[in-house]
Coordinates of C-alpha atoms and ligand atoms in Angstrom, one line a residue:
X1 CA 26.3 7.2 -2.6
X2 CA 27.7 10.8 -3.8
X3 CA 26.9 10.4 -7.5
X4 CA 23.6 9.9 -9.2
X5 CA 22.3 6.7 -7.6
X6 CA 20.9 3.8 -10.3
X7 CA 17.6 2.2 -9.8
X8 CA 17.0 -1.7 -10.1
X9 CA 13.4 -1.6 -10.1
X10 CA 12.3 -5.7 -10.1
X11 CA 8.6 -6.0 -10.4
X12 CA 6.4 -9.0 -9.8
X13 CA 3.0 -10.5 -10.8
X14 CA 0.9 -11.3 -8.0
X15 CA 3.3 -12.0 -5.1
X16 CA 1.6 -12.0 -1.8
X17 CA 3.5 -10.9 1.1
X18 CA 2.9 -14.3 2.5
X19 CA 5.0 -16.2 -0.3
X20 CA 8.3 -14.0 1.0
X21 CA 9.9 -15.5 4.0
X22 CA 11.7 -11.9 5.0
X23 CA 8.4 -10.9 5.4
X24 CA 7.1 -13.5 7.5
X25 CA 9.6 -13.8 10.1
X26 CA 7.7 -13.3 13.3
X27 CA 4.9 -15.7 11.6
X28 CA 3.7 -18.8 9.4
X29 CA 6.9 -19.6 6.6
X30 CA 4.8 -20.7 3.6
X31 CA 8.0 -21.1 1.3
X32 CA 12.1 -20.1 1.8
X33 CA 13.4 -17.0 -0.3
X34 CA 16.9 -16.5 0.5
X35 CA 17.7 -13.9 -2.1
X36 CA 15.1 -11.6 -1.6
X37 CA 15.5 -11.9 2.4
X38 CA 19.4 -11.3 1.6
X39 CA 17.4 -8.0 -0.1
X40 CA 15.6 -7.6 3.8
X41 CA 19.2 -8.4 5.6
X42 CA 20.7 -5.9 3.9
X43 CA 18.4 -3.2 3.0
X44 CA 14.8 -2.1 5.1
X45 CA 11.6 -3.6 5.1
X46 CA 7.6 -1.7 5.0
X47 CA 6.0 -3.7 6.8
X48 CA 2.6 -1.7 6.0
X49 CA 3.2 -1.2 2.3
X50 CA -0.5 -1.5 0.4
X51 CA -1.4 -1.0 -3.1
X52 CA -4.7 1.8 -4.1
X53 CA -6.4 -1.1 -6.5
X54 CA -5.7 -4.0 -6.8
X55 CA -5.5 -5.1 -9.8
X56 CA -2.5 -5.1 -12.4
X57 CA -2.9 -2.6 -15.1
X58 CA -3.8 -0.3 -12.6
X59 CA -1.5 -1.0 -9.7
X60 CA 1.7 -0.7 -12.7
X61 CA 0.2 3.3 -13.6
X62 CA 0.1 4.2 -10.6
X63 CA 3.6 2.7 -9.5
X64 CA 4.7 4.8 -13.2
X65 CA 2.9 8.1 -12.7
X66 CA 2.5 8.1 -8.6
X67 CA -1.5 9.4 -8.8
X68 CA -4.2 7.5 -8.2
X69 CA -6.3 5.8 -10.8
X70 CA -8.8 8.7 -11.8
X71 CA -6.1 10.8 -12.5
X72 CA -3.9 8.9 -14.3
X73 CA -6.9 7.1 -16.3
X74 CA -6.5 3.7 -15.9
X75 CA -9.5 2.8 -13.6
X76 CA -9.4 -1.5 -15.1
X77 CA -7.6 -4.0 -16.5
X78 CA -9.4 -2.8 -20.7
X79 CA -7.4 0.8 -20.0
X80 CA -4.7 2.8 -21.6
X81 CA -2.0 5.0 -19.2
X82 CA -3.0 8.1 -21.2
X83 CA -0.2 9.6 -23.7
X84 CA 0.1 13.0 -21.6
X85 CA 1.0 10.9 -18.5
X86 CA 4.4 11.6 -17.1
X87 CA 6.4 8.8 -15.8
X88 CA 8.9 8.2 -13.3
X89 CA 10.8 6.6 -16.3
X90 CA 10.0 9.6 -19.0
X91 CA 11.3 12.0 -15.9
X92 CA 14.5 10.1 -14.7
X93 CA 15.1 9.5 -19.0
X94 CA 15.1 13.1 -19.4
X95 CA 17.2 13.9 -16.7
X96 CA 19.9 12.1 -18.6
X97 CA 19.2 8.8 -16.7
X98 CA 19.8 5.4 -19.3
X99 CA 16.4 3.7 -18.9
X100 CA 15.1 -0.2 -19.7
X101 CA 12.3 -2.3 -19.5
X102 CA 11.9 -5.9 -19.8
X103 CA 9.1 -8.4 -18.9
X104 CA 5.5 -7.8 -18.3
X105 CA 4.1 -4.1 -18.6
X106 CA 0.5 -5.0 -18.8
X107 CA -0.8 -1.7 -19.7
X108 CA -2.5 -2.1 -22.7
X109 CA -0.7 0.4 -25.4
X110 CA 3.1 -0.4 -25.6
X111 CA 6.3 1.5 -23.4
X112 CA 6.3 4.7 -24.5
X113 CA 9.9 5.8 -26.3
X114 CA 10.2 8.7 -24.2
X115 CA 10.5 7.0 -21.1
X116 CA 12.7 3.6 -22.3
X117 CA 15.6 4.0 -24.2
X118 CA 15.1 0.3 -24.4
X119 CA 12.0 -2.2 -23.7
X120 CA 10.9 -5.3 -24.1
X121 CA 7.9 -6.8 -23.0
X122 CA 5.3 -9.7 -23.2
X123 CA 2.3 -9.4 -24.6
X124 CA -1.0 -9.0 -22.2
X125 CA 0.0 -11.7 -19.4
X126 CA 2.5 -13.6 -21.1
X127 CA 3.5 -17.3 -20.8
X128 CA 6.1 -19.2 -19.4
X129 CA 7.3 -21.1 -21.5
X130 CA 8.8 -20.0 -24.9
X131 CA 7.3 -16.8 -24.3
X132 CA 6.9 -13.8 -27.3
X133 CA 8.2 -10.7 -26.4
X134 CA 7.1 -7.5 -27.9
X135 CA 10.5 -5.5 -29.1
X136 CA 10.9 -2.7 -31.5
X137 CA 11.2 -4.9 -34.1
X138 CA 8.4 -6.9 -34.0
X139 CA 7.4 -10.0 -32.0
X140 CA 9.9 -12.5 -30.8
X141 CA 9.5 -15.5 -29.2
X142 CA 12.1 -16.7 -26.9
X143 CA 12.9 -20.5 -25.9
X144 CA 12.9 -21.4 -22.3
X145 CA 11.3 -20.2 -19.2
X146 CA 9.8 -16.4 -19.1
X147 CA 10.9 -15.5 -15.4
X148 CA 14.9 -16.8 -16.6
X149 CA 14.8 -15.2 -20.0
X150 CA 13.3 -11.6 -19.1
X151 CA 16.4 -11.6 -16.2
X152 CA 18.9 -12.2 -19.1
X153 CA 17.1 -9.8 -20.9
X154 CA 17.4 -7.3 -18.7
X155 CA 21.2 -8.2 -17.4
X156 CA 22.5 -8.2 -21.4
X157 CA 21.0 -4.5 -21.1
X158 CA 23.2 -3.4 -18.1
X159 CA 26.4 -5.3 -19.8
X160 CA 26.4 -4.1 -23.2
X161 CA 22.9 -2.6 -23.7
X162 CA 23.7 0.6 -22.1
X163 CA 24.9 4.1 -22.1
X164 CA 27.7 3.5 -19.7
X165 CA 28.0 7.2 -19.2
X166 CA 24.7 7.4 -17.3
X167 CA 23.0 6.2 -14.4
X168 CA 20.4 3.9 -15.3
X169 CA 16.8 2.6 -14.4
X170 CA 16.6 -1.0 -14.9
X171 CA 13.0 -2.5 -14.5
X172 CA 13.0 -6.3 -14.3
X173 CA 9.3 -7.1 -14.6
X174 CA 8.6 -10.8 -13.5
X175 CA 5.0 -12.1 -15.1
X176 CA 5.5 -14.7 -12.4
X177 CA 4.0 -16.0 -10.0
X178 CA 0.9 -15.0 -11.9
X179 CA -1.7 -17.3 -13.2
X180 CA -1.7 -20.5 -14.2
X181 CA 0.9 -20.6 -11.6
X182 CA 3.2 -23.0 -14.0
X183 CA 6.8 -23.7 -12.6
X184 CA 10.5 -23.8 -14.3
X185 CA 11.7 -27.6 -14.5
X186 CA 13.9 -27.0 -12.0
X187 CA 11.1 -26.8 -9.3
X188 CA 8.9 -29.0 -10.5
X189 CA 9.9 -31.6 -7.5
X190 CA 11.2 -28.5 -5.0
X191 CA 7.6 -29.3 -2.7
X192 CA 7.4 -33.1 -3.0
X193 CA 6.0 -34.4 -0.3
X194 CA 5.3 -31.5 1.6
X195 CA 2.2 -30.5 3.2
X196 CA 1.6 -26.0 3.0
X197 CA -0.2 -25.0 6.6
X198 CA -3.9 -23.8 5.6
X199 CA -4.9 -20.7 6.8
X200 CA -7.3 -20.0 9.3
X201 CA -9.9 -18.7 7.0
X202 CA -9.5 -21.3 4.7
X203 CA -13.1 -21.8 5.3
X204 CA -14.9 -18.6 5.6
X205 CA -18.8 -18.2 5.4
X206 CA -18.8 -14.9 4.7
X207 CA -20.7 -13.9 7.3
X208 CA -20.7 -10.7 9.0
X209 CA -19.6 -9.2 6.4
X210 CA -21.7 -7.6 3.2
X211 CA -23.9 -9.7 1.7
X212 CA -22.0 -9.5 -1.4
X213 CA -19.3 -11.5 0.0
X214 CA -20.8 -14.6 -1.4
X215 CA -21.2 -13.9 -5.0
X216 CA -17.6 -14.3 -5.5
X217 CA -15.9 -16.3 -8.0
X218 CA -12.4 -16.8 -6.5
X219 CA -12.7 -20.2 -4.0
X220 CA -10.1 -22.4 -4.6
X221 CA -11.9 -25.3 -5.1
X222 CA -15.2 -24.0 -6.4
X223 CA -13.8 -21.3 -9.3
X224 CA -10.4 -22.6 -10.4
X225 CA -10.3 -25.2 -13.6
X226 CA -8.5 -28.6 -14.1
X227 CA -6.6 -28.1 -16.6
X228 CA -4.9 -24.9 -16.3
X229 CA -5.1 -24.2 -12.3
X230 CA -4.9 -27.4 -11.3
X231 CA -3.0 -29.5 -14.1
X232 CA -5.4 -32.3 -14.0
X233 CA -6.2 -33.2 -17.6
X234 CA -8.7 -35.7 -17.2
X235 CA -10.0 -35.2 -13.7
X236 CA -12.3 -38.8 -14.3
X237 CA -14.6 -39.7 -11.6
X238 CA -14.2 -36.0 -10.4
X239 CA -14.6 -34.5 -13.2
X240 CA -18.3 -32.7 -11.6
X241 CA -16.9 -30.6 -9.3
X242 CA -15.1 -27.5 -10.9
X243 CA -17.1 -25.5 -14.6
X244 CA -16.6 -23.7 -16.5
X245 CA -16.2 -19.7 -14.6
X246 CA -15.8 -16.6 -17.0
X247 CA -12.8 -15.4 -15.8
X248 CA -10.9 -18.7 -16.7
X249 CA -9.6 -18.2 -21.1
X250 CA -8.8 -21.6 -21.0
X251 CA -6.1 -21.1 -23.2
X252 CA -3.0 -22.9 -22.3
X253 CA 0.1 -23.7 -22.7
X254 CA 1.6 -27.3 -23.7
X255 CA 1.2 -26.4 -27.1
X256 CA 4.2 -23.7 -26.7
X257 CA 6.0 -26.5 -25.3
X258 CA 9.1 -28.2 -26.9
X259 CA 8.5 -32.0 -26.9
X260 CA 10.8 -32.0 -24.2
X261 CA 9.5 -29.9 -22.3
X262 CA 6.4 -31.5 -22.4
X263 CA 7.7 -34.9 -21.8
X264 CA 9.1 -33.6 -18.6
X265 CA 5.8 -31.7 -18.0
X266 CA 4.1 -34.9 -18.4
X267 CA 6.4 -37.0 -15.9
X268 CA 6.2 -34.6 -13.3
X269 CA 2.7 -34.0 -13.0
X270 CA 1.4 -37.6 -13.8
X271 CA 1.3 -38.7 -10.2
X272 CA -1.3 -36.2 -9.0
X273 CA -3.3 -36.9 -12.6
X274 CA -3.8 -40.2 -11.4
X275 CA -4.5 -39.3 -7.8
X276 CA -7.5 -37.3 -9.2
X277 CA -8.6 -39.9 -12.1
X278 CA -8.4 -43.2 -10.0
X279 CA -9.8 -42.0 -6.8
X280 CA -13.0 -40.8 -5.7
X281 CA -12.9 -37.7 -3.2
X282 CA -14.6 -36.8 -0.3
X283 CA -15.5 -33.2 -0.4
X284 CA -12.8 -32.7 2.3
X285 CA -10.4 -34.9 -0.2
X286 CA -10.9 -32.3 -3.1
X287 CA -10.4 -29.0 -1.1
X288 CA -7.8 -30.1 0.3
X289 CA -6.1 -31.2 -3.1
X290 CA -7.0 -28.3 -4.7
X291 CA -5.8 -26.4 -1.7
X292 CA -2.3 -27.8 -1.5
X293 CA -1.5 -28.4 -5.3
X294 CA -2.8 -24.5 -5.3
X295 CA 0.7 -23.7 -3.0
X296 CA 2.6 -25.9 -4.8
X297 CA 2.5 -24.7 -8.4
X298 CA 2.4 -21.4 -7.1
X299 CA 6.1 -20.9 -4.7
X300 CA 7.8 -23.1 -6.9
X301 CA 6.8 -20.0 -9.4
X302 CA 8.1 -18.1 -6.7
X303 CA 11.3 -19.8 -6.5
X304 CA 12.2 -18.7 -9.7
X305 CA 11.4 -15.1 -9.0
X306 CA 13.9 -15.6 -6.2
X307 CA 16.5 -17.0 -7.7
X308 CA 16.3 -14.8 -10.3
X309 CA 16.4 -12.0 -8.0
X310 CA 19.8 -13.7 -6.5
X311 CA 20.7 -13.5 -10.3
X312 CA 20.8 -9.8 -10.3
X313 CA 22.2 -8.8 -7.0
X314 CA 24.9 -11.2 -7.8
X315 CA 25.2 -9.2 -11.0
X316 CA 25.5 -5.7 -9.2
X317 CA 27.7 -7.5 -7.0
X318 CA 30.3 -8.6 -9.9
X319 CA 29.5 -5.9 -11.7
X320 CA 30.6 -3.2 -8.7
X321 CA 27.8 -1.7 -9.2
X322 CA 25.7 -3.0 -5.8
X323 CA 27.4 0.7 -3.8
X324 CA 25.5 2.6 -6.4
X325 CA 22.8 1.3 -6.7
X326 CA 18.4 1.5 -5.3
X327 CA 17.9 -2.1 -5.5
X328 CA 13.6 -1.8 -4.9
X329 CA 11.3 -5.3 -5.0
X330 CA 7.8 -5.3 -4.9
X331 CA 4.5 -7.0 -6.9
X332 CA 1.7 -5.1 -8.4
X333 CA -1.1 -5.8 -5.2
X334 CA -1.0 -8.8 -2.9
X335 CA -2.6 -12.4 -3.3
X336 CA -4.6 -14.8 -1.3
X337 CA -3.1 -18.0 -0.8
X338 CA -6.3 -19.5 0.1
X339 CA -7.2 -17.2 3.1
X340 CA -11.1 -16.8 2.7
X341 CA -11.6 -19.7 0.2
X342 CA -9.7 -17.9 -2.1
X343 CA -6.9 -17.3 -5.4
X344 CA -6.8 -14.0 -7.1
X345 CA -7.3 -10.4 -5.6
X346 CA -9.2 -7.4 -6.1
X347 CA -10.8 -6.6 -2.8
X348 CA -9.9 -4.2 -0.5
X349 CA -9.4 -7.1 2.2
X350 CA -5.7 -7.4 3.7
X351 CA -4.0 -10.2 1.9
X352 CA -4.8 -8.3 -1.5
X353 CA -4.2 -4.2 -1.0
X354 CA -0.8 -5.1 0.9
X355 CA 2.1 -4.8 -1.3
X356 CA 5.0 -6.8 -0.9
X357 CA 8.6 -3.8 -0.3
X358 CA 11.9 -4.1 0.0
X359 CA 14.3 -2.1 -0.6
X360 CA 18.6 -1.6 -0.5
X361 CA 19.3 1.8 -0.3
X362 CA 23.5 1.7 0.4
X363 CA 24.2 4.6 2.2
X364 CA 21.1 5.5 3.0
X365 CA 18.8 2.4 5.3
X366 CA 20.9 0.0 7.0
X367 CA 20.5 -3.3 6.4
X368 CA 17.4 -4.9 8.6
X369 CA 15.4 -1.5 8.8
X370 CA 11.6 -2.4 9.4
X371 CA 9.8 0.8 8.5
X372 CA 6.4 1.1 10.0
X373 CA 4.4 4.0 8.9
X374 CA 1.7 3.7 6.4
X375 CA 2.9 3.7 2.5
X376 CA 1.3 3.2 -0.9
X377 CA 2.0 2.2 -4.4
X378 CA 1.6 6.0 -5.3
X379 CA 4.5 6.8 -3.6
X380 CA 7.2 5.1 -5.8
X381 CA 7.6 7.3 -8.7
X382 CA 8.1 10.5 -6.0
X383 CA 10.5 8.7 -4.2
X384 CA 12.8 7.6 -7.4
X385 CA 12.4 11.4 -8.5
X386 CA 13.6 12.5 -5.2
X387 CA 16.7 10.3 -4.7
X388 CA 17.8 10.9 -8.0
X389 CA 17.1 14.7 -7.5
X390 CA 14.6 14.8 -10.4
X391 CA 11.8 17.7 -9.2
X392 CA 9.0 15.9 -8.1
X393 CA 5.2 16.9 -10.4
X394 CA 3.0 19.1 -8.5
X395 CA 0.3 16.8 -9.8
X396 CA 2.0 13.8 -7.9
X397 CA -0.7 12.7 -5.6
X398 CA 2.3 10.5 -4.0
X399 CA 4.7 11.2 -0.8
X400 CA 8.1 10.1 -1.8
X401 CA 9.3 8.0 1.0
X402 CA 13.1 9.5 2.1
X403 CA 10.3 11.4 5.2
X404 CA 10.2 7.6 6.2
X405 CA 13.2 6.3 5.5
X406 CA 15.7 9.6 7.3
X407 CA 12.4 10.2 9.6
X408 CA 10.9 7.6 10.7
X409 CA 7.6 9.8 10.1
X410 CA 4.3 8.4 9.1
X411 CA 3.6 10.4 5.1
X412 CA -0.6 9.4 4.8
X413 CA -3.1 9.9 7.8
X414 CA -4.9 7.5 6.0
X415 CA -4.6 5.4 2.8
X416 CA -7.7 5.7 0.1
X417 CA -8.6 2.4 -2.0
X418 CA -10.9 2.0 -5.0
X419 CA -11.4 -1.2 -6.8
X420 CA -13.5 -0.2 -10.3
X421 CA -14.0 -3.2 -12.2
X422 CA -17.2 -4.2 -10.7
X423 CA -18.2 -7.8 -11.8
X424 CA -14.9 -9.8 -12.3
X425 CA -14.6 -13.1 -10.7
X426 CA -17.6 -11.7 -8.8
X427 CA -16.0 -8.6 -7.0
X428 CA -18.7 -5.4 -6.5
X429 CA -16.8 -2.2 -7.1
X430 CA -16.1 -0.5 -3.6
X431 CA -13.4 1.9 -2.1
X432 CA -12.6 2.6 1.1
X433 CA -9.7 4.0 4.1
X434 CA -7.1 2.3 5.6
X435 CA -5.6 3.7 9.0
X436 CA -3.1 1.5 11.2
X437 CA -5.4 0.0 13.2
X438 CA -9.5 0.5 11.3
X439 CA -10.8 0.0 7.4
X440 CA -13.5 1.6 6.4
X441 CA -15.5 -0.1 3.4
X442 CA -18.0 1.3 1.2
X443 CA -19.6 -1.3 -1.2
X444 CA -21.4 1.5 -2.4
X445 CA -23.6 -0.6 -4.9
X446 CA -24.8 -2.4 -2.1
X447 CA -25.0 1.4 0.0
X448 CA -23.9 -0.6 2.5
X449 CA -20.3 0.4 4.9
X450 CA -18.4 -2.3 6.4
X451 CA -15.8 -1.2 9.1
X452 CA -12.9 -3.9 10.7
X453 CA -11.0 -3.8 13.9
X454 CA -7.9 -4.8 12.1
X455 CA -6.1 -5.3 16.1
X456 CA -8.8 -7.4 17.2
X457 CA -9.9 -9.2 14.0
X458 CA -7.0 -9.3 11.9
X459 CA -8.7 -11.7 10.4
X460 CA -11.3 -9.0 8.6
X461 CA -14.3 -11.5 9.6
X462 CA -17.0 -9.3 11.4
X463 CA -17.8 -5.9 10.5
X464 CA -18.5 -3.6 13.2
X465 CA -20.6 -0.8 11.2
X466 CA -24.2 -1.7 13.5
X467 CA -21.9 -1.9 16.8
X468 CA -22.6 0.8 19.2
X469 CA -19.7 0.4 20.8
X470 CA -18.1 1.7 17.8
X471 CA -20.7 4.7 16.6
X472 CA -17.4 7.3 17.1
X473 CA -15.6 4.7 15.5
X474 CA -17.3 4.1 12.7
X475 CA -18.2 8.6 12.2
X476 CA -14.2 9.3 12.4
X477 CA -13.5 6.8 10.0
X478 CA -16.7 8.6 7.8
X479 CA -15.3 11.7 8.1
X480 CA -11.6 10.5 7.2
X481 CA -13.2 8.6 4.2
X482 CA -15.3 12.1 2.8
X483 CA -11.6 14.2 3.5
X484 CA -9.5 11.4 1.9
X485 CA -11.8 11.5 -1.0
X486 CA -11.9 15.5 -1.4
X487 CA -7.8 15.2 -1.0
X488 CA -7.8 12.6 -3.9
X489 CA -10.2 14.5 -5.9
X490 CA -12.4 11.6 -6.0
X491 CA -16.2 13.0 -7.5
X492 CA -19.7 12.1 -6.1
X493 CA -20.7 9.4 -8.7
X494 CA -18.7 6.2 -7.9
X495 CA -17.3 3.7 -9.9
X496 CA -16.0 3.3 -13.6
X497 CA -18.9 5.2 -15.9
X498 CA -22.0 4.5 -13.1
X499 CA -22.9 1.4 -14.6
X500 CA -23.1 -1.6 -12.9
X501 CA -24.0 -5.1 -14.6
X502 CA -25.3 -8.3 -12.4
X503 CA -22.1 -10.0 -10.5
Ligands
SGN601 C1 -6.9 -13.5 -16.3 C2 -6.4 -14.4 -14.9 C3 -8.0 -14.1 -13.5 C4 -6.9 -12.9 -13.3 C5 -6.9 -11.4 -14.7 C6 -6.2 -10.4 -13.5 N1 -7.7 -15.4 -15.5 O1 -7.7 -12.8 -16.7 O2 -8.0 -15.1 -12.7 O3 -7.8 -11.9 -12.2 O4 -5.7 -12.0 -15.6 O5 -4.6 -10.6 -13.5 S1 -6.6 -17.0 -16.8 O6 -7.3 -17.9 -16.2 O7 -7.0 -16.0 -17.5 O8 -5.4 -16.7 -15.7 S2 -4.2 -9.5 -13.6 O9 -2.5 -9.9 -12.5 O10 -3.2 -8.7 -14.6 O11 -4.3 -8.1 -13.0
CA602 CA1 -1.2 -9.0 -11.1

């Protein structure tokens, strides 16, 4: 690439590393994602890519600003990105890029005109069927399936909307595969008759770690709801198994569907509903049903993300843009697909702290490269700026990935993590650090540190903070934790305004 590169930044919502076949070539492949695999074959994958705060709005703000949550002001789902915050999009626009963002935004305030020439975003979480988009001209409802429409709209901008004299930044931001995991009609029967393998920790009892884990409200067979999660409107004799939990908004999408869409949906889900309605399920049968149904819906949503990634790559090929365009695929955080009994995210534990990161960068990254260094979502903004020849502001806390790509070197001694939303889904506020081998977690409302040896215990089932054999490791990790908090300017007092309601 001799001229300034274009960037196609593809961000999905809650797409777990476990649900991309290219990222699990030496392990269990739950599904196939041929287009993401193509991207990985033609580019590089970052095997140790993590977020700093495993929840949507904060992670997105950290991606945009290259800063930890405390520095950009977005600690929770309710916070808005402060007006004075520079984003990589705005900096690229200032430097002469044509910029656009379509899809899920979820930053409480609208995208800024200083950042994007063009934007169309779904309000809040958005809808899977016939979604509304906020546009500069007001709200527009579009018929169809959200992942397809979002892709249509960004491709339309690339084709007809942008200033073709300029290099571009195009952000394609999928709502999928976020809860309530509603697949596109063409994938209703993708996994018919298929059984998904179970993760080894599907029946975790939460022993040997901080007691507070037991208060979580994100267990598949306990805290889902029949209707929007499991797609069963009449659970008959099994109804008592799931109650109402505060994290469910209860809204549902059936009333958005056209009569034809609803009819097709009802046919597709009839067998599932009949099974529940007509059988008294044992504990085991119910747990199995909930897990299998969850994975089927979630992974069917992933299928439409993957084929739309394929459409976007095909567009770049067709227009001769692929050689001049850096393509990045990531999600705003990881997700649990049954590990520790869970759906959702938030915890510093591996499945939610990890983020998929695949980068195709012609001339820079050789196809099929796998990078081992620790990288974090705060690194993306400085990477994009450096790649495009724009100066990185001094207050950005991330480090450009270019050094990893060019020299293969580590750019972080340890990664700092801090989740602030004490209470939602029964997850406490906590922070900690991760190195290649160890993780130190501070459950500060409980005044308890947990220490995990990821090499011996990759599933994070036992804290070693009281193990005398780990005394030195613990004190070393404590010192590094203090150092990380200093580097990132995390003040003495923890948490959002120091208030911690009951979980
Ligand atoms: C919704 C979900 C939660 C989820 C949050 C945050 N409930 O509230 O399960 O944790 O979004 O997700 S739902 O019943 O409304 O789907 S995030 O991706 O925006 O962080
Ligand atoms: Ca998310």
